[in-house]
Amino acid sequence: MRHALHIISSGKQPLATVRDIIARIHPYIDMFHIREKHRSAHELWEWAQGITAAGLPEAKLAVNDRVDVALACHAAAIQVAYHSLPPDIIRRLVPNKQIGVSVHTVAEAEAAEAAGADYVLYGHVFASSSKPGLAGRGLAALQETVESVNLPVIALGGITPDNAAEVLATGCAGIAVLSTVMHATDPVLSVQRFQQVMQGIRVSPRCAWPTAKRERIQ
């Protein structure tokens, strides 16, 4: 079983830039999350259309918090905050989507599992530029979460190629990255470095991410 690599939009780049990055990295990632809280439903739909036109399969597309947009653009997954609609309610509306919940504690992860989530996004593990001034929750808290639920746990927050191995050693299903890839001078090289770490890790995920085959970067 291999680990998954999720990439999340930063909310600070225009669609044209994101499309260019996606066109180059999409074969080597497992999921791309459109996380643009400041954009309208129409803008998010345009983003989804542009990103899939750049080559990202719908099976690798997640939309954050907008069930309507996810349905309209045939995204494979919906990522919601812990305080958003519960997964079991969302599933009544869109029964064929993966539903992920962003969590910060074991209790939140357990509640998400009980409500029918398919996976959880746990963060933030380390201090991160997207959460300035907030200390990371650490590897021990991540591992406790991984061991507390029977769901894939994707780790988020301050993860780099230099610390990814210790994150994956917790048994999490994979990692999610924002600026380390999306704001990199060479996004392909950044993805390559993450994938090299993943290919070398010997600890299997406790609950693996169900996904299509990802191309290997030699």
CSV table of C-alpha atoms in Angstrom, one decimal:
chain,number,residue,atom,x,y,z
A,1,MET,CA,0.0,0.0,0.0
A,2,ARG,CA,1.3,3.4,-0.9
A,3,HIS,CA,0.8,6.8,0.5
A,4,ALA,CA,-1.2,9.6,-1.2
A,5,LEU,CA,-0.1,13.1,-2.1
A,6,HIS,CA,-2.8,15.8,-2.0
A,7,ILE,CA,-2.2,19.3,-3.2
A,8,ILE,CA,-4.3,22.2,-2.0
A,9,SER,CA,-4.8,25.6,-3.7
A,10,SER,CA,-3.4,28.5,-1.6
A,11,GLY,CA,-6.1,31.1,-2.3
A,12,LYS,CA,-3.4,33.5,-3.4
A,13,GLN,CA,-2.9,32.7,-7.1
A,14,PRO,CA,-4.9,33.4,-10.2
A,15,LEU,CA,-6.5,30.5,-12.1
A,16,ALA,CA,-4.0,30.9,-15.0
A,17,THR,CA,-1.1,30.2,-12.7
A,18,VAL,CA,-2.8,27.2,-11.1
A,19,ARG,CA,-3.8,25.8,-14.4
A,20,ASP,CA,-0.2,26.0,-15.6
A,21,ILE,CA,1.0,24.2,-12.4
A,22,ILE,CA,-1.7,21.5,-12.7
A,23,ALA,CA,-0.8,20.8,-16.3
A,24,ARG,CA,2.7,19.8,-15.2
A,25,ILE,CA,2.1,18.0,-11.9
A,26,HIS,CA,-1.3,16.2,-12.3
A,27,PRO,CA,0.1,12.8,-13.3
A,28,TYR,CA,2.1,12.6,-10.1
A,29,ILE,CA,-0.5,13.5,-7.5
A,30,ASP,CA,-3.6,11.8,-6.0
A,31,MET,CA,-5.9,14.7,-5.4
A,32,PHE,CA,-6.1,18.4,-6.0
A,33,HIS,CA,-8.3,20.5,-3.6
A,34,ILE,CA,-9.9,23.7,-4.8
A,35,ARG,CA,-9.8,25.7,-1.5
A,36,GLU,CA,-10.7,29.3,-2.5
A,37,LYS,CA,-12.9,30.6,0.3
A,38,HIS,CA,-13.1,34.1,-1.1
A,39,ARG,CA,-14.5,33.0,-4.5
A,40,SER,CA,-18.1,32.8,-5.6
A,41,ALA,CA,-19.8,29.5,-6.7
A,42,HIS,CA,-19.5,30.6,-10.3
A,43,GLU,CA,-15.8,31.4,-9.9
A,44,LEU,CA,-15.2,28.0,-8.3
A,45,TRP,CA,-17.1,26.3,-11.2
A,46,GLU,CA,-14.8,28.1,-13.6
A,47,TRP,CA,-11.8,27.0,-11.6
A,48,ALA,CA,-12.9,23.4,-11.8
A,49,GLN,CA,-13.5,23.7,-15.5
A,50,GLY,CA,-10.1,25.2,-16.1
A,51,ILE,CA,-8.2,22.8,-13.9
A,52,THR,CA,-9.8,19.7,-15.6
A,53,ALA,CA,-9.1,21.3,-19.0
A,54,ALA,CA,-5.5,21.4,-17.9
A,55,GLY,CA,-5.5,17.7,-17.6
A,56,LEU,CA,-6.5,16.9,-14.0
A,57,PRO,CA,-9.0,14.0,-14.1
A,58,GLU,CA,-12.3,14.5,-12.3
A,59,ALA,CA,-11.3,11.5,-10.1
A,60,LYS,CA,-8.5,13.6,-8.7
A,61,LEU,CA,-10.6,16.8,-8.0
A,62,ALA,CA,-11.9,17.8,-4.6
A,63,VAL,CA,-13.9,21.0,-3.9
A,64,ASN,CA,-13.9,22.5,-0.4
A,65,ASP,CA,-17.2,23.2,1.3
A,66,ARG,CA,-19.4,23.7,-1.8
A,67,VAL,CA,-21.6,20.7,-2.4
A,68,ASP,CA,-23.3,22.5,-5.3
A,69,VAL,CA,-20.0,23.2,-7.1
A,70,ALA,CA,-18.7,19.7,-6.5
A,71,LEU,CA,-21.9,18.3,-8.0
A,72,ALA,CA,-21.9,20.6,-11.0
A,73,CYS,CA,-18.3,19.9,-12.0
A,74,HIS,CA,-18.3,16.2,-11.3
A,75,ALA,CA,-15.6,16.4,-8.6
A,76,ALA,CA,-14.7,13.1,-7.0
A,77,ALA,CA,-14.6,14.5,-3.5
A,78,ILE,CA,-16.0,17.2,-1.2
A,79,GLN,CA,-13.8,18.5,1.6
A,80,VAL,CA,-15.7,20.1,4.5
A,81,ALA,CA,-14.8,21.8,7.7
A,82,TYR,CA,-15.7,20.1,11.0
A,83,HIS,CA,-18.4,22.7,11.6
A,84,SER,CA,-19.9,22.3,8.1
A,85,LEU,CA,-22.8,20.0,7.2
A,86,PRO,CA,-22.3,16.5,8.6
A,87,PRO,CA,-21.1,13.9,6.1
A,88,ASP,CA,-24.2,11.8,6.5
A,89,ILE,CA,-26.4,14.8,5.4
A,90,ILE,CA,-24.1,15.5,2.5
A,91,ARG,CA,-24.2,11.9,1.3
A,92,ARG,CA,-28.0,12.1,1.0
A,93,LEU,CA,-27.5,14.9,-1.6
A,94,VAL,CA,-24.4,13.4,-3.4
A,95,PRO,CA,-24.2,9.7,-2.6
A,96,ASN,CA,-21.4,8.9,-5.0
A,97,LYS,CA,-18.8,11.4,-3.8
A,98,GLN,CA,-15.9,10.9,-1.4
A,99,ILE,CA,-16.5,13.1,1.7
A,100,GLY,CA,-13.5,14.3,3.7
A,101,VAL,CA,-13.7,16.3,7.0
A,102,SER,CA,-11.0,18.6,8.2
A,103,VAL,CA,-10.2,17.8,11.9
A,104,HIS,CA,-7.9,19.0,14.6
A,105,THR,CA,-8.4,16.5,17.4
A,106,VAL,CA,-9.0,12.8,18.0
A,107,ALA,CA,-12.5,13.6,19.2
A,108,GLU,CA,-13.3,15.5,15.9
A,109,ALA,CA,-11.9,12.6,13.9
A,110,GLU,CA,-13.9,10.1,15.7
A,111,ALA,CA,-17.1,12.2,15.3
A,112,ALA,CA,-16.3,12.5,11.6
A,113,GLU,CA,-16.0,8.7,11.3
A,114,ALA,CA,-19.3,8.2,13.2
A,115,ALA,CA,-21.0,10.6,10.8
A,116,GLY,CA,-19.9,8.7,7.7
A,117,ALA,CA,-16.8,10.5,6.5
A,118,ASP,CA,-14.6,8.6,4.0
A,119,TYR,CA,-11.4,10.2,5.2
A,120,VAL,CA,-10.1,13.0,7.4
A,121,LEU,CA,-7.6,15.8,6.8
A,122,TYR,CA,-5.7,16.3,10.0
A,123,GLY,CA,-3.8,19.5,10.8
A,124,HIS,CA,-1.8,21.3,11.4
A,125,VAL,CA,1.1,19.0,12.2
A,126,PHE,CA,3.9,21.6,12.1
A,127,ALA,CA,3.9,25.4,12.2
A,128,SER,CA,2.8,26.7,8.8
A,129,SER,CA,2.8,29.9,6.9
A,130,SER,CA,-0.9,29.4,6.3
A,131,LYS,CA,-1.5,29.4,10.1
A,132,PRO,CA,0.9,32.2,11.3
A,133,GLY,CA,1.6,32.3,15.0
A,134,LEU,CA,0.0,28.9,15.7
A,135,ALA,CA,2.2,26.1,17.0
A,136,GLY,CA,1.9,22.7,15.3
A,137,ARG,CA,0.0,19.9,17.0
A,138,GLY,CA,2.9,17.6,16.5
A,139,LEU,CA,3.6,14.0,15.4
A,140,ALA,CA,2.3,12.4,18.6
A,141,ALA,CA,-1.1,14.0,18.2
A,142,LEU,CA,-1.2,12.9,14.5
A,143,GLN,CA,-0.3,9.3,15.4
A,144,GLU,CA,-2.9,9.2,18.1
A,145,THR,CA,-5.5,10.4,15.5
A,146,VAL,CA,-4.3,7.8,13.0
A,147,GLU,CA,-4.7,5.0,15.6
A,148,SER,CA,-8.1,6.2,16.8
A,149,VAL,CA,-10.1,5.9,13.6
A,150,ASN,CA,-10.5,3.3,10.8
A,151,LEU,CA,-10.3,5.9,8.1
A,152,PRO,CA,-7.5,7.3,5.9
A,153,VAL,CA,-5.9,10.2,7.7
A,154,ILE,CA,-4.2,12.8,5.4
A,155,ALA,CA,-1.7,15.0,7.4
A,156,LEU,CA,-1.5,18.7,6.7
A,157,GLY,CA,0.5,21.6,7.9
A,158,GLY,CA,4.1,22.6,7.5
A,159,ILE,CA,5.1,19.4,5.7
A,160,THR,CA,8.2,19.5,3.5
A,161,PRO,CA,10.3,16.9,1.8
A,162,ASP,CA,12.7,17.1,4.7
A,163,ASN,CA,10.1,16.1,7.3
A,164,ALA,CA,7.7,14.1,5.2
A,165,ALA,CA,9.2,10.7,6.2
A,166,GLU,CA,8.6,11.2,9.9
A,167,VAL,CA,5.0,12.2,9.2
A,168,LEU,CA,4.4,9.1,7.1
A,169,ALA,CA,6.0,7.0,9.8
A,170,THR,CA,2.9,7.7,11.9
A,171,GLY,CA,0.9,5.4,9.7
A,172,CYS,CA,-1.1,8.2,8.1
A,173,ALA,CA,-2.5,7.6,4.6
A,174,GLY,CA,-0.7,10.5,3.0
A,175,ILE,CA,0.1,14.2,3.2
A,176,ALA,CA,-1.4,17.4,1.9
A,177,VAL,CA,0.7,20.3,0.8
A,178,LEU,CA,-0.1,23.9,-0.2
A,179,SER,CA,2.7,26.5,-0.7
A,180,THR,CA,5.6,24.0,-0.8
A,181,VAL,CA,4.3,22.9,-4.2
A,182,MET,CA,2.0,25.7,-5.4
A,183,HIS,CA,4.5,28.5,-4.6
A,184,ALA,CA,7.6,26.6,-5.5
A,185,THR,CA,10.0,28.0,-8.1
A,186,ASP,CA,9.8,24.5,-9.7
A,187,PRO,CA,6.5,22.7,-8.7
A,188,VAL,CA,7.5,19.6,-10.6
A,189,LEU,CA,10.7,19.3,-8.7
A,190,SER,CA,8.9,19.8,-5.5
A,191,VAL,CA,6.4,17.0,-6.3
A,192,GLN,CA,9.3,14.8,-7.3
A,193,ARG,CA,11.0,15.3,-4.0
A,194,PHE,CA,7.9,14.4,-2.1
A,195,GLN,CA,7.3,11.3,-4.3
A,196,GLN,CA,10.9,10.2,-3.7
A,197,VAL,CA,10.3,10.2,0.0
A,198,MET,CA,7.0,8.3,-0.4
A,199,GLN,CA,8.7,5.7,-2.6
A,200,GLY,CA,11.4,5.1,0.0
A,201,ILE,CA,9.1,4.9,3.1
A,202,ARG,CA,8.7,1.4,4.6
A,203,VAL,CA,5.8,2.1,6.9
A,204,SER,CA,2.5,1.2,5.3
A,205,PRO,CA,-0.6,3.4,5.9
A,206,ARG,CA,-2.8,2.1,8.7
A,207,CYS,CA,-5.8,2.8,6.4
A,208,ALA,CA,-4.7,3.5,2.8
A,209,TRP,CA,-6.1,6.1,0.4
A,210,PRO,CA,-8.3,4.5,-2.3
A,211,THR,CA,-7.1,6.0,-5.6
A,212,ALA,CA,-6.2,5.5,-9.2
A,213,LYS,CA,-2.6,4.7,-10.1
A,214,ARG,CA,-0.2,7.7,-9.9
A,215,GLU,CA,2.6,7.9,-12.3
A,216,ARG,CA,6.1,7.5,-10.9
A,217,ILE,CA,8.7,10.2,-11.4
A,218,GLN,CA,12.0,8.5,-12.2
